[in-house]
């Protein structure tokens, strides 16, 4: 459990799943193992792999007609304290029903600026939950051993264990004389190199913070890292998450622009006749949002519902992550609410307003408590910040993003009331010269990980490269780009980085496919991965198929 300080002899058991390569480890085209992390913190990699492991292999493995290309094992895992890994990181004594009830209460309060009483009530709820959750009930409580540094060290351990297994598997297969001849077996291809095994990795969102932390801590153990939707490690360490939103309004404005460009009926908020200006779409969106603050929509149904301004704002927030999938539904939802109809909205919001008793191994429910524990123990101590200072911070963040500033600020409030500190966290340095260069990917209009982060991190980790995708949404998965897909595959296959200043265009845009685009098999695989990323990597409790 504790790699560094020897504070306990307790251990953690990591749940992981491996998708085998289509060739054995002895085959000349075997490329090793790529470890995947879908984000979070609090994301369940096992579920992610079970859902789309096959699709990821299809995107990064060599095509059938490539005689020199490689095929990879894939491994994903539930990080310590999360999902099927044990011990479990949880508040409310592990009672998921009580946790969900608390989340529903919190949701119904709205955002920090929703009303004249919302701030005070949310501050009190944050204090009650945070300080209660921070109480350690065991001699070795996993909450003190769950920082990103521990996760990075776990990945190193997985890499070593895979190398050890690879050698044993090679020896087992080589006992078959016919296999040795058929595969052209050479022992050095599968030999385990203790203390020298290097990491191949693809991480999204918070998974990029894990990757950057790994690179800074173990720079000589980097083989190839694809970090997509890049977190600024220093901003994350400071615990303000202030710079995350610098491109949020670009993403929001893209909704207005794409809708206006598509026109009616593709976008339900466009004018029925004639051209539509983006300002017109914006005006209707803001008007409905404001009206719902004082006049929520009542849904008369066997299961009654009420749609509030906060409900709509949260749907807008989530839509910014996946514009291609969600913008059309968002426009239709706003148009219906404008007319006082809320039945479709009620169906979309049902998972937020109800309890789930699912307990299967592929249950996509996000580990909310783990998210807060990891973020807060990763960050500098925030507990000295008082209510007045935090209120000033909220005001500043709303100035950066009117769309989600007061929603995003709630994370820092949780950390203000979370006094527990980790036994170990990595504080830098964040600059390093890695054994091989890293590929950072950023979108031009990413709502929570602006593209500037990719350039910041590439500068800190020497010889790295930045690939920009000219699209809206969170991570390159938000929109399919054959250009981006080819660069990722080429890098993982050969280590070749994109040329400097490379910008890839998307092959699809919200409300319509991009000009001359064709939905290829690779495109379909990409969209499956994007759906799984939203379901298991972002912590969204709204099922993807209800917003697509």
PDB file of C-alpha atoms in Angstrom, residues 269-415:
ATOM      1  CA  UNK A 269     -33.137  26.370 -32.183  1.00  0.00           C
ATOM      2  CA  UNK A 270     -32.521  27.737 -35.678  1.00  0.00           C
ATOM      3  CA  UNK A 271     -35.069  29.898 -37.483  1.00  0.00           C
ATOM      4  CA  UNK A 272     -37.743  27.950 -39.320  1.00  0.00           C
ATOM      5  CA  UNK A 273     -37.273  30.211 -42.329  1.00  0.00           C
ATOM      6  CA  UNK A 274     -34.219  32.067 -43.523  1.00  0.00           C
ATOM      7  CA  UNK A 275     -30.749  32.319 -42.060  1.00  0.00           C
ATOM      8  CA  UNK A 276     -29.970  32.146 -38.357  1.00  0.00           C
ATOM      9  CA  UNK A 277     -27.383  34.215 -36.525  1.00  0.00           C
ATOM     10  CA  UNK A 278     -25.425  32.616 -33.640  1.00  0.00           C
ATOM     11  CA  UNK A 279     -26.578  35.484 -31.412  1.00  0.00           C
ATOM     12  CA  UNK A 280     -30.180  34.391 -31.977  1.00  0.00           C
ATOM     13  CA  UNK A 281     -29.423  30.852 -30.751  1.00  0.00           C
ATOM     14  CA  UNK A 282     -27.562  32.261 -27.762  1.00  0.00           C
ATOM     15  CA  UNK A 283     -30.441  34.564 -26.862  1.00  0.00           C
ATOM     16  CA  UNK A 284     -32.968  31.721 -26.889  1.00  0.00           C
ATOM     17  CA  UNK A 285     -30.675  29.466 -24.848  1.00  0.00           C
ATOM     18  CA  UNK A 286     -30.025  32.088 -22.175  1.00  0.00           C
ATOM     19  CA  UNK A 287     -33.677  33.120 -22.056  1.00  0.00           C
ATOM     20  CA  UNK A 288     -34.863  29.563 -21.388  1.00  0.00           C
ATOM     21  CA  UNK A 289     -32.153  29.037 -18.775  1.00  0.00           C
ATOM     22  CA  UNK A 290     -33.115  32.226 -16.953  1.00  0.00           C
ATOM     23  CA  UNK A 291     -36.859  31.537 -17.172  1.00  0.00           C
ATOM     24  CA  UNK A 292     -36.401  28.130 -15.547  1.00  0.00           C
ATOM     25  CA  UNK A 293     -34.784  29.762 -12.512  1.00  0.00           C
ATOM     26  CA  UNK A 294     -38.123  31.211 -11.461  1.00  0.00           C
ATOM     27  CA  UNK A 295     -40.556  29.116 -13.480  1.00  0.00           C
ATOM     28  CA  UNK A 296     -39.465  25.448 -13.670  1.00  0.00           C
ATOM     29  CA  UNK A 297     -41.303  23.131 -16.037  1.00  0.00           C
ATOM     30  CA  UNK A 298     -43.673  20.701 -14.343  1.00  0.00           C
ATOM     31  CA  UNK A 299     -43.840  17.287 -16.003  1.00  0.00           C
ATOM     32  CA  UNK A 300     -47.172  15.546 -15.424  1.00  0.00           C
ATOM     33  CA  UNK A 301     -46.506  11.852 -15.801  1.00  0.00           C
ATOM     34  CA  UNK A 302     -46.970   8.597 -13.858  1.00  0.00           C
ATOM     35  CA  UNK A 303     -43.539   9.491 -12.472  1.00  0.00           C
ATOM     36  CA  UNK A 304     -43.778  13.284 -12.013  1.00  0.00           C
ATOM     37  CA  UNK A 305     -40.775  15.516 -12.543  1.00  0.00           C
ATOM     38  CA  UNK A 306     -39.726  19.156 -12.399  1.00  0.00           C
ATOM     39  CA  UNK A 307     -37.090  20.595 -14.739  1.00  0.00           C
ATOM     40  CA  UNK A 308     -35.094  23.445 -13.216  1.00  0.00           C
ATOM     41  CA  UNK A 309     -32.535  25.904 -14.505  1.00  0.00           C
ATOM     42  CA  UNK A 310     -29.780  23.878 -12.858  1.00  0.00           C
ATOM     43  CA  UNK A 311     -30.966  20.741 -14.651  1.00  0.00           C
ATOM     44  CA  UNK A 312     -30.619  22.502 -17.984  1.00  0.00           C
ATOM     45  CA  UNK A 313     -27.260  24.029 -17.086  1.00  0.00           C
ATOM     46  CA  UNK A 314     -25.880  20.607 -16.202  1.00  0.00           C
ATOM     47  CA  UNK A 315     -27.096  19.195 -19.519  1.00  0.00           C
ATOM     48  CA  UNK A 316     -25.380  22.093 -21.266  1.00  0.00           C
ATOM     49  CA  UNK A 317     -22.213  21.386 -19.276  1.00  0.00           C
ATOM     50  CA  UNK A 318     -22.189  17.733 -20.249  1.00  0.00           C
ATOM     51  CA  UNK A 319     -22.948  18.560 -23.872  1.00  0.00           C
ATOM     52  CA  UNK A 320     -19.757  20.603 -24.046  1.00  0.00           C
ATOM     53  CA  UNK A 321     -17.809  17.376 -23.549  1.00  0.00           C
ATOM     54  CA  UNK A 322     -19.317  15.658 -26.613  1.00  0.00           C
ATOM     55  CA  UNK A 323     -20.735  18.228 -29.034  1.00  0.00           C
ATOM     56  CA  UNK A 324     -21.116  15.881 -32.007  1.00  0.00           C
ATOM     57  CA  UNK A 325     -23.264  13.500 -30.004  1.00  0.00           C
ATOM     58  CA  UNK A 326     -25.012  15.902 -27.660  1.00  0.00           C
ATOM     59  CA  UNK A 327     -25.489  19.297 -29.314  1.00  0.00           C
ATOM     60  CA  UNK A 328     -28.451  18.169 -31.464  1.00  0.00           C
ATOM     61  CA  UNK A 329     -30.241  16.684 -28.449  1.00  0.00           C
ATOM     62  CA  UNK A 330     -29.423  19.751 -26.375  1.00  0.00           C
ATOM     63  CA  UNK A 331     -30.953  22.052 -28.993  1.00  0.00           C
ATOM     64  CA  UNK A 332     -34.110  19.939 -29.142  1.00  0.00           C
ATOM     65  CA  UNK A 333     -34.321  19.877 -25.345  1.00  0.00           C
ATOM     66  CA  UNK A 334     -34.044  23.666 -25.073  1.00  0.00           C
ATOM     67  CA  UNK A 335     -36.657  24.170 -27.809  1.00  0.00           C
ATOM     68  CA  UNK A 336     -39.079  21.850 -26.005  1.00  0.00           C
ATOM     69  CA  UNK A 337     -38.514  23.526 -22.631  1.00  0.00           C
ATOM     70  CA  UNK A 338     -39.109  26.874 -24.307  1.00  0.00           C
ATOM     71  CA  UNK A 339     -42.616  25.630 -25.113  1.00  0.00           C
ATOM     72  CA  UNK A 340     -43.128  24.218 -21.620  1.00  0.00           C
ATOM     73  CA  UNK A 341     -42.625  20.570 -22.588  1.00  0.00           C
ATOM     74  CA  UNK A 342     -40.370  18.553 -20.292  1.00  0.00           C
ATOM     75  CA  UNK A 343     -41.064  14.850 -20.874  1.00  0.00           C
ATOM     76  CA  UNK A 344     -37.904  14.208 -22.879  1.00  0.00           C
ATOM     77  CA  UNK A 345     -35.838  16.204 -20.405  1.00  0.00           C
ATOM     78  CA  UNK A 346     -37.254  14.113 -17.583  1.00  0.00           C
ATOM     79  CA  UNK A 347     -36.058  10.925 -19.276  1.00  0.00           C
ATOM     80  CA  UNK A 348     -32.579  12.359 -19.764  1.00  0.00           C
ATOM     81  CA  UNK A 349     -32.397  13.512 -16.148  1.00  0.00           C
ATOM     82  CA  UNK A 350     -33.863  10.377 -14.601  1.00  0.00           C
ATOM     83  CA  UNK A 351     -30.476   8.898 -13.555  1.00  0.00           C
ATOM     84  CA  UNK A 352     -29.675  12.131 -11.710  1.00  0.00           C
ATOM     85  CA  UNK A 353     -32.929  12.169  -9.793  1.00  0.00           C
ATOM     86  CA  UNK A 354     -33.209   8.509  -8.838  1.00  0.00           C
ATOM     87  CA  UNK A 355     -31.282   5.823  -6.996  1.00  0.00           C
ATOM     88  CA  UNK A 356     -29.383   2.941  -8.536  1.00  0.00           C
ATOM     89  CA  UNK A 357     -29.031  -0.438  -6.854  1.00  0.00           C
ATOM     90  CA  UNK A 358     -26.802  -1.948  -9.542  1.00  0.00           C
ATOM     91  CA  UNK A 359     -23.870  -3.850  -8.108  1.00  0.00           C
ATOM     92  CA  UNK A 360     -22.562  -5.860 -11.070  1.00  0.00           C
ATOM     93  CA  UNK A 361     -18.921  -5.825 -12.102  1.00  0.00           C
ATOM     94  CA  UNK A 362     -19.753  -3.677 -15.120  1.00  0.00           C
ATOM     95  CA  UNK A 363     -21.797  -1.143 -13.165  1.00  0.00           C
ATOM     96  CA  UNK A 364     -20.794   2.229 -14.661  1.00  0.00           C
ATOM     97  CA  UNK A 365     -21.624   4.268 -11.542  1.00  0.00           C
ATOM     98  CA  UNK A 366     -18.765   6.674 -10.943  1.00  0.00           C
ATOM     99  CA  UNK A 367     -16.742   6.687  -7.703  1.00  0.00           C
ATOM    100  CA  UNK A 368     -17.560  10.241  -6.604  1.00  0.00           C
ATOM    101  CA  UNK A 369     -15.960   9.908  -3.169  1.00  0.00           C
ATOM    102  CA  UNK A 370     -12.758   8.625  -4.724  1.00  0.00           C
ATOM    103  CA  UNK A 371     -12.673  11.574  -7.107  1.00  0.00           C
ATOM    104  CA  UNK A 372     -12.737  14.091  -4.259  1.00  0.00           C
ATOM    105  CA  UNK A 373     -10.262  12.159  -2.106  1.00  0.00           C
ATOM    106  CA  UNK A 374      -7.728  11.883  -4.928  1.00  0.00           C
ATOM    107  CA  UNK A 375      -8.063  15.472  -6.137  1.00  0.00           C
ATOM    108  CA  UNK A 376      -7.863  16.921  -2.631  1.00  0.00           C
ATOM    109  CA  UNK A 377      -4.908  14.869  -1.402  1.00  0.00           C
ATOM    110  CA  UNK A 378      -3.081  15.510  -4.684  1.00  0.00           C
ATOM    111  CA  UNK A 379      -3.530  19.254  -4.219  1.00  0.00           C
ATOM    112  CA  UNK A 380      -1.943  21.692  -1.814  1.00  0.00           C
ATOM    113  CA  UNK A 381      -3.799  22.022   1.481  1.00  0.00           C
ATOM    114  CA  UNK A 382      -6.869  24.235   0.887  1.00  0.00           C
ATOM    115  CA  UNK A 383      -8.299  24.180   4.413  1.00  0.00           C
ATOM    116  CA  UNK A 384      -7.056  27.663   5.371  1.00  0.00           C
ATOM    117  CA  UNK A 385      -9.341  29.304   2.788  1.00  0.00           C
ATOM    118  CA  UNK A 386     -12.348  30.919   4.448  1.00  0.00           C
ATOM    119  CA  UNK A 387     -15.833  31.436   3.093  1.00  0.00           C
ATOM    120  CA  UNK A 388     -15.234  35.043   2.024  1.00  0.00           C
ATOM    121  CA  UNK A 389     -12.067  34.142   0.140  1.00  0.00           C
ATOM    122  CA  UNK A 390     -13.809  31.266  -1.583  1.00  0.00           C
ATOM    123  CA  UNK A 391     -16.732  33.480  -2.592  1.00  0.00           C
ATOM    124  CA  UNK A 392     -14.223  35.816  -4.249  1.00  0.00           C
ATOM    125  CA  UNK A 393     -12.716  32.836  -6.081  1.00  0.00           C
ATOM    126  CA  UNK A 394     -16.160  31.819  -7.363  1.00  0.00           C
ATOM    127  CA  UNK A 395     -16.721  35.326  -8.710  1.00  0.00           C
ATOM    128  CA  UNK A 396     -13.403  35.233 -10.567  1.00  0.00           C
ATOM    129  CA  UNK A 397     -14.102  31.796 -12.023  1.00  0.00           C
ATOM    130  CA  UNK A 398     -17.523  32.927 -13.251  1.00  0.00           C
ATOM    131  CA  UNK A 399     -15.766  35.788 -15.022  1.00  0.00           C
ATOM    132  CA  UNK A 400     -13.659  33.191 -16.837  1.00  0.00           C
ATOM    133  CA  UNK A 401     -16.701  31.071 -17.722  1.00  0.00           C
ATOM    134  CA  UNK A 402     -20.259  32.208 -17.196  1.00  0.00           C
ATOM    135  CA  UNK A 403     -21.441  28.828 -18.439  1.00  0.00           C
ATOM    136  CA  UNK A 404     -19.883  26.565 -15.800  1.00  0.00           C
ATOM    137  CA  UNK A 405     -17.629  28.681 -13.560  1.00  0.00           C
ATOM    138  CA  UNK A 406     -19.814  28.365 -10.459  1.00  0.00           C
ATOM    139  CA  UNK A 407     -20.299  24.640 -11.125  1.00  0.00           C
ATOM    140  CA  UNK A 408     -16.574  23.974 -11.536  1.00  0.00           C
ATOM    141  CA  UNK A 409     -15.723  25.925  -8.371  1.00  0.00           C
ATOM    142  CA  UNK A 410     -17.520  23.360  -6.223  1.00  0.00           C
ATOM    143  CA  UNK A 411     -14.540  21.002  -6.519  1.00  0.00           C
ATOM    144  CA  UNK A 412     -12.284  23.425  -4.705  1.00  0.00           C
ATOM    145  CA  UNK A 413     -14.942  23.890  -2.028  1.00  0.00           C
ATOM    146  CA  UNK A 414     -14.850  20.151  -1.387  1.00  0.00           C
ATOM    147  CA  UNK A 415     -11.092  20.346  -0.830  1.00  0.00           C
TER     148      UNK A 415
END
